[in-house]
Tab-separated table of C-alpha atoms in Angstrom:
chain	number	residue	atom	x	y	z
A	1	MET	CA	0.000	0.000	0.000
A	2	THR	CA	1.352	3.440	-0.837
A	3	GLN	CA	1.788	6.153	1.639
A	4	GLY	CA	-1.240	8.407	1.958
A	5	GLN	CA	-3.822	5.739	1.079
A	6	GLY	CA	-4.249	4.592	4.655
A	7	GLU	CA	-4.841	1.035	5.787
A	8	GLN	CA	-7.831	-0.968	4.631
A	9	ARG	CA	-10.670	-1.124	7.117
A	10	PRO	CA	-13.767	-3.237	7.057
A	11	PRO	CA	-16.914	-1.515	5.974
A	12	ALA	CA	-18.515	0.564	8.664
A	13	HIS	CA	-21.841	-1.207	8.319
A	14	GLY	CA	-20.549	-4.563	7.063
A	15	GLY	CA	-21.235	-6.451	3.829
A	16	GLY	CA	-21.640	-5.174	0.318
A	17	ASP	CA	-19.153	-4.195	-2.323
A	18	ASP	CA	-16.141	-2.091	-1.678
A	19	TRP	CA	-17.713	1.397	-1.675
A	20	GLN	CA	-14.258	2.969	-1.367
A	21	ARG	CA	-13.640	2.203	-5.017
A	22	ASP	CA	-16.879	3.993	-5.882
A	23	VAL	CA	-15.657	7.038	-4.028
A	24	LEU	CA	-12.327	6.921	-5.816
A	25	ARG	CA	-14.146	6.488	-9.133
A	26	GLU	CA	-16.184	9.635	-8.434
A	27	LEU	CA	-13.170	11.675	-7.356
A	28	GLY	CA	-10.391	10.432	-9.610
A	29	ASP	CA	-10.004	11.004	-13.331
A	30	GLY	CA	-8.552	7.569	-14.074
A	31	ALA	CA	-10.869	5.443	-11.931
A	32	SER	CA	-11.911	2.100	-13.419
A	33	GLY	CA	-15.266	0.319	-13.406
A	34	GLY	CA	-17.004	-1.102	-10.397
A	35	GLY	CA	-15.147	-4.449	-10.403
A	36	ARG	CA	-11.627	-3.173	-10.977
A	37	PRO	CA	-9.315	-1.998	-8.260
A	38	ALA	CA	-8.390	1.628	-7.906
A	39	ALA	CA	-5.624	2.778	-10.191
A	40	GLU	CA	-2.255	3.475	-8.743
A	41	PRO	CA	-1.342	7.159	-8.611
A	42	ARG	CA	0.891	8.310	-11.406
A	43	ARG	CA	4.390	9.425	-10.720
A	44	GLY	CA	4.646	13.119	-10.084
A	45	GLU	CA	0.970	13.469	-9.166
A	46	PRO	CA	-0.173	14.030	-5.608
A	47	THR	CA	-1.867	11.252	-3.697
A	48	LEU	CA	-5.537	11.899	-3.042
A	49	ARG	CA	-6.610	12.212	0.531
A	50	LEU	CA	-10.214	12.593	1.623
A	51	VAL	CA	-10.204	15.640	3.812
A	52	HIS	CA	-12.654	18.519	3.981
A	53	PRO	CA	-11.356	20.863	1.279
A	54	ALA	CA	-11.581	24.622	1.627
A	55	PRO	CA	-14.592	26.103	-0.159
A	56	PRO	CA	-13.734	27.323	-3.633
A	57	ARG	CA	-13.498	31.031	-4.210
A	58	PRO	CA	-16.392	32.628	-6.023
A	59	GLY	CA	-15.969	32.671	-9.769
A	60	THR	CA	-13.487	29.702	-9.906
A	61	THR	CA	-14.061	26.210	-11.251
A	62	ALA	CA	-13.615	22.929	-9.497
A	63	GLU	CA	-10.608	22.029	-11.611
A	64	ALA	CA	-8.890	25.307	-10.801
A	65	ASP	CA	-9.426	24.724	-7.094
A	66	ALA	CA	-8.073	21.193	-7.406
A	67	GLY	CA	-5.001	22.446	-9.224
A	68	GLU	CA	-4.230	25.173	-6.695
A	69	GLY	CA	-4.521	22.752	-3.770
A	70	ALA	CA	-2.404	20.004	-5.342
A	71	SER	CA	0.415	20.525	-2.879
A	72	ALA	CA	-1.886	19.532	-0.006
A	73	PRO	CA	-2.740	15.784	-0.446
A	74	TYR	CA	-6.308	14.658	0.098
A	75	ASP	CA	-7.067	11.890	2.605
A	76	VAL	CA	-8.846	8.864	1.103
A	77	SER	CA	-9.379	7.014	4.354
A	78	PRO	CA	-12.736	5.232	4.331
A	79	THR	CA	-14.100	7.077	7.329
A	80	ALA	CA	-12.903	10.547	6.445
A	81	GLY	CA	-15.469	11.482	3.791
A	82	ALA	CA	-18.149	8.777	4.232
A	83	PRO	CA	-21.412	9.726	5.895
A	84	HIS	CA	-22.071	7.872	9.135
A	85	ASP	CA	-25.657	6.991	8.254
A	86	ALA	CA	-25.064	5.765	4.704
A	87	PRO	CA	-26.479	2.285	4.215
A	88	ALA	CA	-24.117	-0.548	3.396
A	89	GLY	CA	-23.566	-1.376	-0.230
A	90	HIS	CA	-24.690	2.061	-1.532
A	91	ALA	CA	-22.250	4.639	-2.753
A	92	PRO	CA	-22.851	8.154	-1.510
A	93	GLN	CA	-24.123	10.699	-3.997
A	94	ALA	CA	-21.677	13.276	-5.235
A	95	PRO	CA	-22.202	16.661	-3.534
A	96	ALA	CA	-24.046	19.267	-5.560
A	97	PRO	CA	-21.933	22.141	-6.773
A	98	ARG	CA	-22.061	25.233	-4.596
A	99	ALA	CA	-23.771	28.359	-5.714
A	100	GLY	CA	-21.437	30.700	-7.480
A	101	THR	CA	-19.111	27.980	-8.816
A	102	ALA	CA	-18.988	26.732	-12.385
A	103	ALA	CA	-19.274	23.028	-13.173
A	104	ALA	CA	-16.292	21.258	-14.725
A	105	PRO	CA	-16.606	21.188	-18.529
A	106	ASP	CA	-17.022	17.862	-20.273
A	107	PRO	CA	-14.134	17.348	-22.752
A	108	GLY	CA	-16.355	15.288	-25.024
A	109	ARG	CA	-19.040	17.952	-25.390
A	110	PRO	CA	-18.539	21.279	-27.216
A	111	ALA	CA	-18.570	24.374	-25.103
A	112	PRO	CA	-21.875	26.227	-25.173
A	113	PRO	CA	-21.899	29.668	-26.763
A	114	PRO	CA	-21.497	32.589	-24.360
A	115	PRO	CA	-24.746	34.218	-23.282
A	116	PRO	CA	-25.564	37.615	-24.802
A	117	THR	CA	-24.472	40.606	-22.791
A	118	ARG	CA	-27.933	42.164	-22.986
A	119	PRO	CA	-31.208	40.289	-23.407
A	120	LEU	CA	-33.097	41.163	-26.523
A	121	GLU	CA	-36.439	42.791	-25.864
A	122	PRO	CA	-39.376	42.409	-28.210
A	123	ARG	CA	-40.265	45.555	-30.107
A	124	THR	CA	-43.615	46.969	-29.170
A	125	ASP	CA	-45.503	50.095	-30.107
A	126	THR	CA	-46.310	50.959	-26.530
A	127	ALA	CA	-43.983	52.925	-24.300
A	128	PRO	CA	-41.947	50.796	-21.849
A	129	THR	CA	-42.866	50.820	-18.204
A	130	PRO	CA	-40.601	53.304	-16.390
A	131	ASP	CA	-38.216	51.855	-13.851
A	132	PRO	CA	-38.786	53.545	-10.472
A	133	GLY	CA	-35.129	52.994	-9.588
A	134	ARG	CA	-33.817	54.915	-12.585
A	135	PRO	CA	-34.150	58.658	-13.184
A	136	ALA	CA	-36.618	59.581	-15.864
A	137	ALA	CA	-35.001	60.236	-19.218
A	138	ARG	CA	-35.363	63.741	-20.583
A	139	GLU	CA	-37.731	64.105	-23.443
A	140	PRO	CA	-36.032	65.264	-26.625
A	141	ARG	CA	-36.805	68.889	-27.375
A	142	LEU	CA	-37.924	69.880	-30.790
A	143	PRO	CA	-35.592	72.300	-32.553
A	144	ALA	CA	-36.625	75.908	-32.171
A	145	ALA	CA	-38.181	77.585	-35.167
A	146	PRO	CA	-35.650	79.572	-37.199
A	147	PRO	CA	-35.841	83.340	-36.741
A	148	PRO	CA	-37.575	85.248	-39.526
A	149	GLU	CA	-35.538	86.843	-42.241
A	150	SER	CA	-35.327	90.590	-42.673
A	151	SER	CA	-37.352	92.109	-45.499
A	152	PRO	CA	-37.081	95.627	-46.967
A	153	THR	CA	-40.101	97.864	-46.508
A	154	LEU	CA	-39.822	99.218	-50.048
A	155	ASP	CA	-38.012	98.164	-53.176
A	156	PRO	CA	-34.805	100.243	-53.549
A	157	ARG	CA	-35.895	101.295	-57.021
A	158	LEU	CA	-39.065	102.832	-55.583
A	159	LEU	CA	-37.055	104.732	-53.006
A	160	LEU	CA	-34.949	106.263	-55.762
A	161	ALA	CA	-38.103	107.128	-57.671
A	162	LEU	CA	-39.444	109.166	-54.745
A	163	GLY	CA	-36.936	111.916	-55.282
A	164	SER	CA	-36.508	114.748	-52.787
A	165	PRO	CA	-39.426	115.225	-50.338
A	166	LEU	CA	-41.375	118.466	-50.448
A	167	HIS	CA	-41.852	120.848	-47.570
A	168	GLY	CA	-45.345	121.059	-46.221
A	169	ASP	CA	-45.496	124.846	-46.691
A	170	SER	CA	-44.654	126.545	-49.908
A	171	VAL	CA	-41.849	129.086	-50.049
A	172	SER	CA	-44.239	132.033	-50.144
A	173	ARG	CA	-46.146	130.754	-47.127
A	174	ARG	CA	-42.983	130.250	-45.115
A	175	THR	CA	-41.757	133.749	-46.016
A	176	GLY	CA	-45.029	135.395	-44.982
A	177	ARG	CA	-45.050	133.556	-41.673
A	178	ALA	CA	-41.482	134.679	-40.903
A	179	LEU	CA	-42.475	138.305	-41.510
A	180	ARG	CA	-45.500	138.015	-39.230
A	181	LYS	CA	-43.332	136.688	-36.412
A	182	LEU	CA	-41.223	139.861	-36.508
A	183	THR	CA	-44.194	142.132	-35.848
A	184	SER	CA	-46.393	140.002	-33.580
A	185	SER	CA	-45.965	139.039	-29.940
A	186	VAL	CA	-44.693	135.535	-29.328
A	187	SER	CA	-45.730	135.351	-25.681
A	188	GLN	CA	-49.120	133.795	-26.436
A	189	GLU	CA	-47.593	131.163	-28.726
A	190	VAL	CA	-44.984	130.276	-26.110
A	191	ALA	CA	-47.653	129.866	-23.438
A	192	GLU	CA	-49.621	127.504	-25.702
A	193	GLN	CA	-46.538	125.440	-26.462
A	194	THR	CA	-45.771	125.168	-22.750
A	195	ARG	CA	-49.265	123.944	-21.960
A	196	ILE	CA	-49.118	121.310	-24.689
A	197	ALA	CA	-45.697	120.087	-23.567
A	198	ARG	CA	-47.003	119.734	-19.997
A	199	GLU	CA	-49.906	117.612	-21.250
A	200	LEU	CA	-47.626	115.378	-23.280
A	201	GLN	CA	-45.173	114.834	-20.422
A	202	GLN	CA	-47.689	113.708	-17.820
A	203	PRO	CA	-46.349	110.798	-15.769
A	204	VAL	CA	-48.100	107.444	-15.984
A	205	THR	CA	-48.281	104.641	-13.426
A	206	THR	CA	-48.719	101.877	-16.024
A	207	GLY	CA	-48.261	101.767	-19.773
A	208	ARG	CA	-50.967	103.543	-21.758
A	209	VAL	CA	-52.348	102.166	-25.051
A	210	VAL	CA	-53.734	104.508	-27.707
A	211	ALA	CA	-55.719	102.796	-30.493
A	212	VAL	CA	-55.978	104.486	-33.892
A	213	THR	CA	-58.576	103.268	-36.408
A	214	SER	CA	-60.882	104.470	-39.180
A	215	ILE	CA	-64.022	103.440	-41.011
A	216	ARG	CA	-62.124	102.557	-44.225
A	217	GLY	CA	-58.599	102.477	-45.581
A	218	GLY	CA	-56.704	105.209	-47.375
A	219	VAL	CA	-57.851	108.088	-45.171
A	220	GLY	CA	-54.539	108.635	-43.339
A	221	LYS	CA	-54.828	106.232	-40.378
A	222	SER	CA	-51.199	105.046	-40.530
A	223	THR	CA	-50.013	108.610	-41.128
A	224	VAL	CA	-51.758	109.839	-37.980
A	225	SER	CA	-50.332	106.879	-36.009
A	226	ALA	CA	-46.801	107.696	-37.170
A	227	LEU	CA	-47.238	111.377	-36.295
A	228	LEU	CA	-48.524	110.549	-32.814
A	229	GLY	CA	-45.708	108.078	-32.149
A	230	ARG	CA	-42.998	110.521	-33.176
A	231	THR	CA	-44.539	113.454	-31.308
A	232	LEU	CA	-44.915	111.524	-28.054
A	233	ASN	CA	-41.385	110.165	-28.343
A	234	HIS	CA	-40.019	113.698	-28.904
A	235	TYR	CA	-41.639	115.176	-25.790
A	236	ARG	CA	-41.518	112.250	-23.382
A	237	HIS	CA	-38.426	110.939	-21.610
A	238	ASP	CA	-39.650	107.324	-21.309
A	239	PRO	CA	-39.861	104.685	-24.059
A	240	VAL	CA	-42.617	104.993	-26.671
A	241	LEU	CA	-43.673	102.167	-29.005
A	242	THR	CA	-45.584	102.412	-32.267
A	243	LEU	CA	-47.268	99.068	-32.997
A	244	GLU	CA	-48.878	98.001	-36.245
A	245	ALA	CA	-51.950	95.802	-35.842
A	246	ASP	CA	-53.004	95.852	-39.500
A	247	THR	CA	-51.564	93.013	-41.622
A	248	ALA	CA	-53.164	94.210	-44.877
A	249	LEU	CA	-49.849	95.560	-46.230
A	250	GLY	CA	-49.960	98.610	-43.992
A	251	THR	CA	-47.750	101.624	-44.621
A	252	LEU	CA	-46.729	102.324	-41.032
A	253	PRO	CA	-43.120	100.978	-41.349
A	254	VAL	CA	-42.592	103.133	-44.439
A	255	ARG	CA	-44.040	106.239	-42.784
A	256	MET	CA	-41.878	105.662	-39.694
A	257	GLY	CA	-38.755	105.551	-41.873
A	258	ALA	CA	-37.874	101.881	-41.300
A	259	GLU	CA	-35.680	100.467	-44.062
A	260	ALA	CA	-36.307	96.797	-43.194
A	261	VAL	CA	-38.509	94.783	-40.843
A	262	ARG	CA	-37.966	91.351	-39.336
A	263	TRP	CA	-40.052	90.400	-36.295
A	264	THR	CA	-43.800	90.944	-36.386
A	265	VAL	CA	-46.538	90.967	-33.767
A	266	ALA	CA	-47.408	87.327	-34.503
A	267	ASP	CA	-43.714	86.318	-34.242
A	268	LEU	CA	-43.204	88.123	-30.943
A	269	ALA	CA	-46.333	86.773	-29.204
A	270	PRO	CA	-44.910	83.283	-28.367
A	271	VAL	CA	-41.469	84.707	-27.497
A	272	LEU	CA	-42.446	87.220	-24.799
A	273	HIS	CA	-41.776	86.098	-21.232
A	274	PRO	CA	-42.268	87.979	-17.924
A	275	SER	CA	-38.570	87.574	-17.060
A	276	MET	CA	-37.448	89.557	-20.121
A	277	LYS	CA	-35.879	92.980	-19.654
A	278	LEU	CA	-36.321	96.068	-21.793
A	279	THR	CA	-33.011	95.402	-23.537
A	280	ASP	CA	-34.229	91.898	-24.404
A	281	VAL	CA	-37.512	93.163	-25.843
A	282	THR	CA	-35.963	95.921	-27.946
A	283	GLY	CA	-33.849	93.306	-29.714
A	284	TYR	CA	-37.015	92.218	-31.517
A	285	LEU	CA	-38.115	95.767	-32.428
A	286	VAL	CA	-37.135	98.239	-35.140
A	287	PRO	CA	-35.431	101.395	-33.834
A	288	VAL	CA	-36.770	104.605	-35.357
A	289	SER	CA	-34.195	107.083	-36.661
A	290	ASP	CA	-35.310	110.013	-34.484
A	291	GLY	CA	-36.162	107.888	-31.434
A	292	GLY	CA	-38.752	105.387	-30.350
A	293	TRP	CA	-39.444	101.821	-31.434
A	294	LEU	CA	-41.571	100.131	-34.069
A	295	LEU	CA	-43.211	96.682	-34.154
A	296	PRO	CA	-44.709	95.869	-37.576
A	297	ALA	CA	-47.529	93.448	-38.313
A	298	SER	CA	-46.143	92.000	-41.554
A	299	ARG	CA	-42.985	91.820	-43.656
A	300	GLY	CA	-44.516	93.380	-46.732
A	301	GLN	CA	-46.234	90.192	-47.840
A	302	VAL	CA	-49.851	89.156	-47.950
A	303	GLY	CA	-50.465	86.848	-44.995
A	304	PRO	CA	-53.141	85.703	-42.578
A	305	PRO	CA	-54.916	88.341	-40.488
A	306	LEU	CA	-53.626	89.134	-37.033
A	307	ASP	CA	-55.050	86.931	-34.302
A	308	MET	CA	-56.929	88.757	-31.569
A	309	THR	CA	-55.246	86.597	-28.906
A	310	ALA	CA	-51.782	87.525	-30.187
A	311	TYR	CA	-52.673	91.229	-30.177
A	312	ARG	CA	-53.937	91.154	-26.606
A	313	LYS	CA	-50.921	89.195	-25.394
A	314	VAL	CA	-48.408	91.521	-27.035
A	315	THR	CA	-50.055	94.766	-25.941
A	316	LEU	CA	-50.517	93.583	-22.355
A	317	ALA	CA	-46.929	92.335	-22.127
A	318	LEU	CA	-45.308	95.417	-23.671
A	319	ARG	CA	-47.140	97.787	-21.322
A	320	ARG	CA	-44.539	96.838	-18.706
A	321	TYR	CA	-41.717	98.321	-20.806
A	322	PHE	CA	-43.224	101.298	-22.684
A	323	ALA	CA	-44.991	104.289	-21.211
A	324	VAL	CA	-47.144	104.804	-24.309
A	325	THR	CA	-48.028	102.364	-27.105
A	326	VAL	CA	-49.670	103.766	-30.224
A	327	ALA	CA	-51.496	100.897	-31.984
A	328	ASP	CA	-52.251	101.355	-35.679
A	329	CYS	CA	-55.287	99.037	-35.887
A	330	GLU	CA	-57.186	97.672	-38.841
A	331	THR	CA	-60.273	99.408	-40.110
A	332	LEU	CA	-63.624	98.929	-38.470
A	333	PRO	CA	-65.564	96.706	-38.014
A	334	GLY	CA	-62.615	94.263	-37.875
A	335	GLU	CA	-62.307	92.011	-34.849
A	336	VAL	CA	-58.885	93.316	-33.783
A	337	ALA	CA	-60.038	96.910	-34.283
A	338	ARG	CA	-63.096	96.399	-32.090
A	339	THR	CA	-60.985	94.685	-29.429
A	340	ALA	CA	-58.434	97.489	-29.527
A	341	MET	CA	-61.069	100.178	-29.282
A	342	ASP	CA	-62.668	98.409	-26.325
A	343	THR	CA	-59.444	97.775	-24.366
A	344	ALA	CA	-57.392	100.918	-25.123
A	345	HIS	CA	-56.978	103.803	-22.682
A	346	ALA	CA	-57.601	106.387	-25.426
A	347	ARG	CA	-58.940	106.184	-28.983
A	348	VAL	CA	-58.412	108.128	-32.188
A	349	VAL	CA	-60.874	107.789	-35.056
A	350	VAL	CA	-59.493	109.148	-38.326
A	351	ALA	CA	-62.152	110.595	-40.619
A	352	PRO	CA	-61.702	112.038	-44.124
A	353	THR	CA	-63.085	115.446	-44.950
A	354	THR	CA	-65.782	114.059	-47.202
A	355	ALA	CA	-69.525	113.819	-46.761
A	356	GLU	CA	-69.626	110.020	-46.821
A	357	GLY	CA	-66.549	109.765	-44.599
A	358	VAL	CA	-67.967	112.047	-41.928
A	359	GLY	CA	-71.337	110.275	-42.033
A	360	ALA	CA	-69.746	106.833	-41.519
A	361	THR	CA	-67.572	108.154	-38.706
A	362	ARG	CA	-70.659	109.458	-36.940
A	363	GLN	CA	-72.086	105.922	-36.999
A	364	VAL	CA	-68.905	104.633	-35.378
A	365	LEU	CA	-69.228	107.200	-32.618
A	366	ASP	CA	-72.806	106.129	-31.983
A	367	TRP	CA	-71.572	102.530	-31.684
A	368	LEU	CA	-68.919	103.579	-29.154
A	369	ALA	CA	-71.617	105.275	-27.101
A	370	ARG	CA	-73.520	101.975	-26.820
A	371	LEU	CA	-70.566	100.067	-25.336
A	372	PRO	CA	-70.962	98.840	-21.717
A	373	HIS	CA	-68.523	101.503	-20.595
A	374	SER	CA	-68.968	104.480	-22.870
A	375	ALA	CA	-65.744	105.154	-24.761
A	376	LEU	CA	-66.733	108.576	-26.086
A	377	ALA	CA	-65.112	110.341	-23.130
A	378	THR	CA	-61.715	108.992	-24.182
A	379	THR	CA	-62.165	109.331	-27.968
A	380	VAL	CA	-60.767	112.054	-30.207
A	381	VAL	CA	-61.616	112.426	-33.904
A	382	ALA	CA	-58.867	113.452	-36.330
A	383	LEU	CA	-60.514	115.115	-39.330
A	384	VAL	CA	-57.869	114.774	-42.042
A	385	SER	CA	-57.830	116.639	-45.362
A	386	ASN	CA	-56.036	114.681	-48.081
A	387	THR	CA	-56.519	117.129	-50.938
A	388	PRO	CA	-56.137	120.892	-51.225
A	389	ASP	CA	-59.461	121.137	-53.055
A	390	THR	CA	-61.852	119.946	-50.383
A	391	LEU	CA	-65.524	120.445	-51.229
A	392	LEU	CA	-66.874	119.889	-47.697
A	393	ASP	CA	-66.503	122.748	-45.228
A	394	ASP	CA	-64.280	121.506	-42.403
A	395	LYS	CA	-66.107	123.565	-39.747
A	396	THR	CA	-69.443	122.051	-40.735
A	397	ALA	CA	-67.965	118.564	-40.687
A	398	ALA	CA	-66.379	119.110	-37.262
A	399	GLY	CA	-69.670	120.443	-35.852
A	400	HIS	CA	-71.537	117.339	-37.062
A	401	LEU	CA	-69.087	115.052	-35.309
A	402	LYS	CA	-69.047	117.062	-32.085
A	403	GLU	CA	-72.752	116.409	-31.673
A	404	ALA	CA	-71.810	112.868	-30.562
A	405	GLY	CA	-69.877	114.333	-27.613
A	406	VAL	CA	-66.267	114.003	-28.805
A	407	THR	CA	-63.392	116.381	-29.423
A	408	VAL	CA	-62.473	116.989	-33.066
A	409	VAL	CA	-59.009	118.086	-34.216
A	410	THR	CA	-58.650	119.169	-37.862
A	411	VAL	CA	-55.416	118.185	-39.615
A	412	PRO	CA	-55.019	120.355	-42.728
A	413	TYR	CA	-53.624	119.312	-46.075
A	414	ASP	CA	-49.848	118.948	-46.102
A	415	ARG	CA	-47.760	118.584	-49.251
A	416	HIS	CA	-45.107	116.583	-47.432
A	417	LEU	CA	-47.609	114.050	-46.091
A	418	ALA	CA	-49.454	113.806	-49.416
A	419	GLY	CA	-46.210	112.841	-51.200
A	420	GLY	CA	-45.900	109.556	-49.290
A	421	GLY	CA	-42.695	107.896	-48.154
A	422	PRO	CA	-40.928	108.422	-44.806
A	423	ILE	CA	-42.191	111.321	-42.689
A	424	ARG	CA	-39.702	114.016	-41.752
A	425	THR	CA	-41.006	116.162	-38.942
A	426	ASP	CA	-38.774	119.088	-39.944
A	427	LEU	CA	-40.558	119.277	-43.305
A	428	LEU	CA	-44.100	119.373	-41.889
A	429	ALA	CA	-46.142	122.484	-42.394
A	430	HIS	CA	-46.510	124.760	-39.409
A	431	ALA	CA	-50.278	124.250	-39.252
A	432	THR	CA	-49.767	120.477	-39.400
A	433	ARG	CA	-47.310	120.511	-36.492
A	434	GLN	CA	-49.694	122.563	-34.382
A	435	ALA	CA	-52.601	120.240	-35.166
A	436	VAL	CA	-50.569	117.123	-34.337
A	437	LEU	CA	-49.375	118.643	-31.053
A	438	ARG	CA	-52.926	119.435	-30.051
A	439	LEU	CA	-54.122	115.959	-31.076
A	440	ALA	CA	-51.362	114.277	-29.040
A	441	ALA	CA	-52.111	116.456	-26.005
A	442	GLU	CA	-55.847	115.657	-26.150
A	443	VAL	CA	-55.170	111.924	-26.456
A	444	MET	CA	-52.560	111.837	-23.690
A	445	GLY	CA	-54.756	113.792	-21.321
A	446	ARG	CA	-57.574	111.249	-21.738
A	447	ALA	CA	-55.280	108.224	-21.515
A	448	VAL	CA	-53.798	109.346	-18.198
A	449	ARG	CA	-57.185	109.921	-16.592
A	450	VAL	CA	-58.220	106.307	-17.179
A	451	ARG	CA	-57.462	104.083	-14.183
């Protein structure tokens, strides 16, 4: 007997085959069948001894553990590894592999393919159930709409065709007025100018909105809006905005002297946010050459009409930044025009010096009187003369409109305004400047009184 095998002992429970050979057959690689004796250990290999081996490390195989512990022989004594209650003649079952250890591969069987690193999930049209242990993934944001492109207000060829603008007064009229100033007292004129400037510079607690409209187009509505915006900006020390609320190819950007427009009222409505500052808002506006700001309603192209919701949102939001907003509205009875007339602090109705124009304007004034809160107290009528050969007497026309209970300011014919194009205040006729100053003072006085 070799050293390390131990001496042969009778079976613990007597009788039966030699169960030691069964144990050796289970443990050894070269064990023979049930009737053959155990093979002698090869030279250079350790003798097996049945002792309680140390538990294998996690992640190692049984063969690796056997190879690392080869220097420590295993005890194969019959009583070392045999259970005490095993019946005679029955070989004990091989112990089940421990959890976390890999079974020894069979050399006669091909190795199975490695499992996939990630299980494949079936594709479904429904959203997967969120895992409460993982943070919710951010939803992909849609790319922001590209900013609008700048468009010129007039074709450059048309600007060249305008030529040099005319002065509102002829040379003879300007000469006669200069001579009259040398002989007349200027104290009364200075007192009137001081009173008007005081009216225009009244402080406001919140932004005031002045709506300008008319019964039909082509009567000078945009011209009056431009004159009011420039006059208020000249006399006031706080920001003034002139807003166009008429998308029917209005002429307000041209009359204000804007060379190009980019952002419109409809474009600005979804952009405005309460956290924006004045410097942020003015980046979307058009600066006027002699001061003030302009917000057009279109880029010189035929488009959809302005939405009433967009108009209300823009005017309410911009009141935080501008002391006065002059809104050039569409003609009545448009929806935006009616909304503007109902929500503005002061109103200007532009009427032409014609019989049909004055009659239609009187109907508008009667409609304003039937509103839940009468708007006649804050309405001023601008009676504009667009031709030097007016057939209707302006005093008779003004008296007919005053019967409705409004103030009427007559704006006389002006050669500079009749020529079209950008308005230059230094080229306005003297009577036109006085009429515009009075109109602006009347409107501002009514807008401030509204709470």
